[in-house]
């Protein structure tokens, strides 16, 4: 099945230790997004790639970076995780922005910072 | 700035009863509106889109521009409808970044 796959499902990292979350897709969608969702809150967009163009949301902390080496993969790098970065991180894809067909989401990676 | 408001965090209805999940929005322009659903232990998935005016699993949603609302309705709730429901909006051009409400957890009581 064509889908969006996030690894790992659960990630535990130490305070201040860099961590990378990964997302891959078999849909050949040209847009990929990273969302952060904290408990009982709405998913919050961090950034997205439209093809190779990176677009950062204005309030995304500098601590968060992203890489998209090819169409299929996108990574979320947290350079120095703090306790406040513990959250569910959702990867999503769309074709040309998703107006017609919406987004396809991965299952998420739950990040714990200790 | 865009905003999506779902006033009810929790909503419980009996099986067979009508259900309405409320969503209000603010957006400078003409947004596209969506409902996403997350069933237990499953990923977030698209339920329906304003643009297609469809009915999915018996759910419908009407965009009311005057009231800036996009409430989700179903005439007869089923147990399998129990889930987390998110209302979301996006613009119509570019990457159309989705902005979500905080969600409503619907429980259908047998």
Tab-separated table of C-alpha atoms in Angstrom:
chain	number	residue	atom	x	y	z
A	1	UNK	CA	0.000	0.000	0.000
A	2	UNK	CA	1.220	3.455	-0.834
A	3	UNK	CA	1.717	5.246	2.422
A	4	UNK	CA	3.654	7.534	4.699
A	5	UNK	CA	5.991	5.781	7.111
A	6	UNK	CA	7.540	7.329	10.184
A	7	UNK	CA	10.385	5.809	12.126
A	8	UNK	CA	10.756	5.190	14.921
A	9	UNK	CA	7.292	5.016	16.446
A	10	UNK	CA	8.701	5.990	19.843
A	11	UNK	CA	11.916	7.872	20.454
A	12	UNK	CA	13.533	8.654	23.776
A	13	UNK	CA	16.359	11.153	23.800
A	14	UNK	CA	18.399	12.917	26.423
A	15	UNK	CA	18.067	16.588	27.145
A	16	UNK	CA	20.341	18.443	24.755
A	17	UNK	CA	21.269	15.406	22.654
A	18	UNK	CA	20.550	15.830	18.937
A	19	UNK	CA	17.852	13.584	17.549
A	20	UNK	CA	16.562	12.864	14.053
A	21	UNK	CA	13.112	11.646	13.123
A	22	UNK	CA	12.507	10.206	9.694
A	23	UNK	CA	9.622	10.070	7.267
A	24	UNK	CA	9.347	8.257	3.970
A	25	UNK	CA	6.562	8.066	1.420
A	26	UNK	CA	5.660	5.881	-1.512
A	27	UNK	CA	2.982	8.218	-2.855
A	28	UNK	CA	5.316	10.350	-4.943
A	29	UNK	CA	3.729	13.432	-3.428
A	30	UNK	CA	5.651	16.624	-4.025
A	31	UNK	CA	4.848	18.320	-0.727
A	32	UNK	CA	5.950	17.045	2.697
A	33	UNK	CA	5.087	18.572	6.069
A	34	UNK	CA	6.172	18.220	9.667
A	35	UNK	CA	3.692	18.880	12.461
A	36	UNK	CA	4.219	18.954	16.212
A	37	UNK	CA	1.334	17.888	18.414
A	38	UNK	CA	1.462	18.291	22.167
A	39	UNK	CA	-1.030	16.697	24.489
A	40	UNK	CA	-4.590	18.000	24.028
A	41	UNK	CA	-3.425	20.562	21.475
A	42	UNK	CA	-3.947	20.979	17.766
A	43	UNK	CA	-1.242	19.741	15.412
A	44	UNK	CA	1.028	22.700	14.724
A	45	UNK	CA	2.860	23.076	11.442
A	46	UNK	CA	6.624	23.403	11.826
A	47	UNK	CA	7.701	23.561	8.170
A	48	UNK	CA	7.154	22.000	4.808
A	49	UNK	CA	8.947	21.217	1.576
A	50	UNK	CA	7.225	22.084	-1.673
A	51	UNK	CA	9.339	20.029	-4.041
A	52	UNK	CA	12.845	21.130	-3.032
A	53	UNK	CA	11.780	24.470	-1.599
A	54	UNK	CA	11.935	24.650	2.176
A	55	UNK	CA	9.346	26.788	3.968
A	56	UNK	CA	9.689	27.494	7.658
A	57	UNK	CA	6.788	28.702	9.780
A	58	UNK	CA	7.575	32.011	11.421
A	59	UNK	CA	7.286	30.704	14.977
A	60	UNK	CA	9.219	27.462	14.507
A	61	UNK	CA	12.209	27.539	16.861
A	62	UNK	CA	15.701	27.526	15.326
A	63	UNK	CA	16.304	24.322	17.232
A	64	UNK	CA	14.228	22.526	14.604
A	65	UNK	CA	15.666	21.810	11.169
A	66	UNK	CA	14.619	19.664	8.259
A	67	UNK	CA	16.207	17.913	5.296
A	68	UNK	CA	14.689	16.415	2.200
A	69	UNK	CA	17.388	14.581	0.267
A	70	UNK	CA	14.937	13.253	-2.319
A	71	UNK	CA	11.212	13.067	-3.067
A	72	UNK	CA	10.658	10.058	-0.832
A	73	UNK	CA	12.414	11.054	2.387
A	74	UNK	CA	12.187	13.913	4.809
A	75	UNK	CA	13.950	14.276	8.153
A	76	UNK	CA	13.272	16.353	11.230
A	77	UNK	CA	16.381	17.272	13.197
A	78	UNK	CA	16.156	18.653	16.705
A	79	UNK	CA	19.564	20.040	17.529
A	80	UNK	CA	19.255	20.368	21.294
A	81	UNK	CA	16.008	18.896	22.554
A	82	UNK	CA	14.481	20.465	25.611
A	83	UNK	CA	11.806	19.066	27.884
A	84	UNK	CA	9.284	21.265	26.095
A	85	UNK	CA	9.952	19.487	22.814
A	86	UNK	CA	8.393	16.266	24.031
A	87	UNK	CA	5.471	15.715	21.698
A	88	UNK	CA	4.046	13.635	18.887
A	89	UNK	CA	5.641	14.554	15.571
A	90	UNK	CA	3.526	13.976	12.499
A	91	UNK	CA	4.737	13.781	8.933
A	92	UNK	CA	2.261	14.400	6.131
A	93	UNK	CA	2.341	14.559	2.369
A	94	UNK	CA	0.164	16.053	-0.318
A	95	UNK	CA	0.028	16.429	-4.052
A	96	UNK	CA	0.279	20.095	-4.921
A	97	UNK	CA	-1.019	21.314	-1.581
A	98	UNK	CA	-3.820	18.856	-0.950
A	99	UNK	CA	-6.869	20.957	-1.842
A	100	UNK	CA	-8.383	18.179	-3.928
A	101	UNK	CA	-7.239	15.098	-2.072
A	102	UNK	CA	-6.173	16.296	1.355
A	103	UNK	CA	-3.078	15.249	3.230
A	104	UNK	CA	-1.832	11.734	3.954
A	105	UNK	CA	-0.410	11.382	7.433
A	106	UNK	CA	2.076	9.004	8.942
A	107	UNK	CA	1.439	7.293	12.268
A	108	UNK	CA	3.679	9.742	14.064
A	109	UNK	CA	6.751	9.521	16.270
A	110	UNK	CA	6.275	10.153	19.958
A	111	UNK	CA	9.337	11.894	21.322
A	112	UNK	CA	10.208	11.734	24.994
A	113	UNK	CA	13.007	13.903	26.387
A	114	UNK	CA	14.646	12.742	29.602
B	1	UNK	CA	-4.366	35.250	10.894
B	2	UNK	CA	-6.164	31.977	10.576
B	3	UNK	CA	-7.943	30.299	13.442
B	4	UNK	CA	-10.031	27.166	13.808
B	5	UNK	CA	-12.190	26.785	16.884
B	6	UNK	CA	-13.781	23.573	18.049
B	7	UNK	CA	-15.604	24.537	21.222
B	8	UNK	CA	-16.238	21.021	22.512
B	9	UNK	CA	-13.306	18.937	23.680
B	10	UNK	CA	-15.559	15.995	24.486
B	11	UNK	CA	-18.926	14.985	23.083
B	12	UNK	CA	-20.953	11.917	24.019
B	13	UNK	CA	-24.075	10.748	22.251
B	14	UNK	CA	-26.118	7.576	22.307
B	15	UNK	CA	-26.065	5.189	19.384
B	16	UNK	CA	-28.712	6.183	16.871
B	17	UNK	CA	-28.873	9.793	18.059
B	18	UNK	CA	-27.927	12.709	15.806
B	19	UNK	CA	-24.486	14.163	16.260
B	20	UNK	CA	-23.091	17.578	15.439
B	21	UNK	CA	-19.467	18.571	15.946
B	22	UNK	CA	-19.006	22.304	15.815
B	23	UNK	CA	-16.283	24.159	13.971
B	24	UNK	CA	-15.871	27.893	13.493
B	25	UNK	CA	-13.066	29.535	11.624
B	26	UNK	CA	-11.507	32.862	10.816
B	27	UNK	CA	-9.416	33.427	7.729
B	28	UNK	CA	-8.585	36.441	5.594
B	29	UNK	CA	-9.701	35.109	2.250
B	30	UNK	CA	-11.609	32.097	1.001
B	31	UNK	CA	-10.389	28.999	2.790
B	32	UNK	CA	-10.836	25.369	2.033
B	33	UNK	CA	-12.313	23.448	4.944
B	34	UNK	CA	-11.723	19.843	5.930
B	35	UNK	CA	-12.612	17.349	8.598
B	36	UNK	CA	-9.961	14.842	9.648
B	37	UNK	CA	-10.593	11.863	11.908
B	38	UNK	CA	-8.341	9.751	14.093
B	39	UNK	CA	-9.690	6.406	15.244
B	40	UNK	CA	-8.111	4.657	18.200
B	41	UNK	CA	-4.527	3.640	17.450
B	42	UNK	CA	-4.790	4.763	13.838
B	43	UNK	CA	-3.273	7.617	11.925
B	44	UNK	CA	-4.972	10.903	11.229
B	45	UNK	CA	-6.967	10.612	8.012
B	46	UNK	CA	-9.129	12.785	5.822
B	47	UNK	CA	-12.845	12.370	6.414
B	48	UNK	CA	-14.326	14.902	4.053
B	49	UNK	CA	-13.604	18.101	2.169
B	50	UNK	CA	-15.744	21.133	1.655
B	51	UNK	CA	-14.672	21.370	-1.977
B	52	UNK	CA	-16.164	18.026	-2.912
B	53	UNK	CA	-19.464	18.422	-1.050
B	54	UNK	CA	-19.469	14.734	-0.288
B	55	UNK	CA	-20.980	12.500	2.350
B	56	UNK	CA	-18.587	10.038	3.910
B	57	UNK	CA	-19.698	7.349	6.368
B	58	UNK	CA	-22.973	9.235	6.686
B	59	UNK	CA	-21.254	12.468	7.727
B	60	UNK	CA	-21.849	15.766	5.988
B	61	UNK	CA	-20.560	19.263	6.581
B	62	UNK	CA	-21.900	22.511	5.178
B	63	UNK	CA	-19.824	25.616	4.856
B	64	UNK	CA	-21.699	28.628	6.182
B	65	UNK	CA	-19.714	31.672	5.158
B	66	UNK	CA	-22.012	34.063	7.005
B	67	UNK	CA	-21.454	32.305	10.302
B	68	UNK	CA	-17.930	31.172	9.333
B	69	UNK	CA	-18.820	27.657	10.390
B	70	UNK	CA	-18.231	24.168	9.049
B	71	UNK	CA	-20.092	21.901	11.440
B	72	UNK	CA	-19.936	18.132	10.967
B	73	UNK	CA	-23.220	16.261	11.189
B	74	UNK	CA	-24.556	12.764	11.113
B	75	UNK	CA	-28.220	11.881	11.608
B	76	UNK	CA	-27.674	8.543	13.374
B	77	UNK	CA	-24.458	7.950	15.287
B	78	UNK	CA	-22.815	4.510	15.240
B	79	UNK	CA	-20.420	3.030	17.770
B	80	UNK	CA	-17.671	2.935	15.157
B	81	UNK	CA	-17.893	6.722	14.870
B	82	UNK	CA	-16.159	7.067	18.227
B	83	UNK	CA	-12.925	8.899	17.438
B	84	UNK	CA	-11.094	12.206	17.593
B	85	UNK	CA	-12.317	14.694	15.009
B	86	UNK	CA	-10.307	17.674	13.808
B	87	UNK	CA	-11.587	20.552	11.746
B	88	UNK	CA	-8.928	22.144	9.546
B	89	UNK	CA	-8.571	24.906	7.004
B	90	UNK	CA	-6.124	25.829	4.312
B	91	UNK	CA	-5.670	28.408	1.615
B	92	UNK	CA	-6.223	27.619	-2.027
B	93	UNK	CA	-2.782	28.143	-3.449
B	94	UNK	CA	0.749	27.000	-2.867
B	95	UNK	CA	1.368	24.352	-0.249
B	96	UNK	CA	-2.020	25.082	1.320
B	97	UNK	CA	-0.736	24.500	4.818
B	98	UNK	CA	-3.414	22.945	6.993
B	99	UNK	CA	-4.297	24.654	10.248
B	100	UNK	CA	-6.102	22.483	12.742
B	101	UNK	CA	-8.540	23.009	15.537
B	102	UNK	CA	-7.891	21.385	18.896
B	103	UNK	CA	-10.239	18.523	18.134
B	104	UNK	CA	-13.381	16.990	19.593
B	105	UNK	CA	-13.395	13.512	21.033
B	106	UNK	CA	-16.671	11.856	20.125
B	107	UNK	CA	-17.889	8.900	22.139
B	108	UNK	CA	-20.918	6.982	20.946
B	109	UNK	CA	-22.570	5.156	23.814
B	110	UNK	CA	-24.091	1.770	22.912
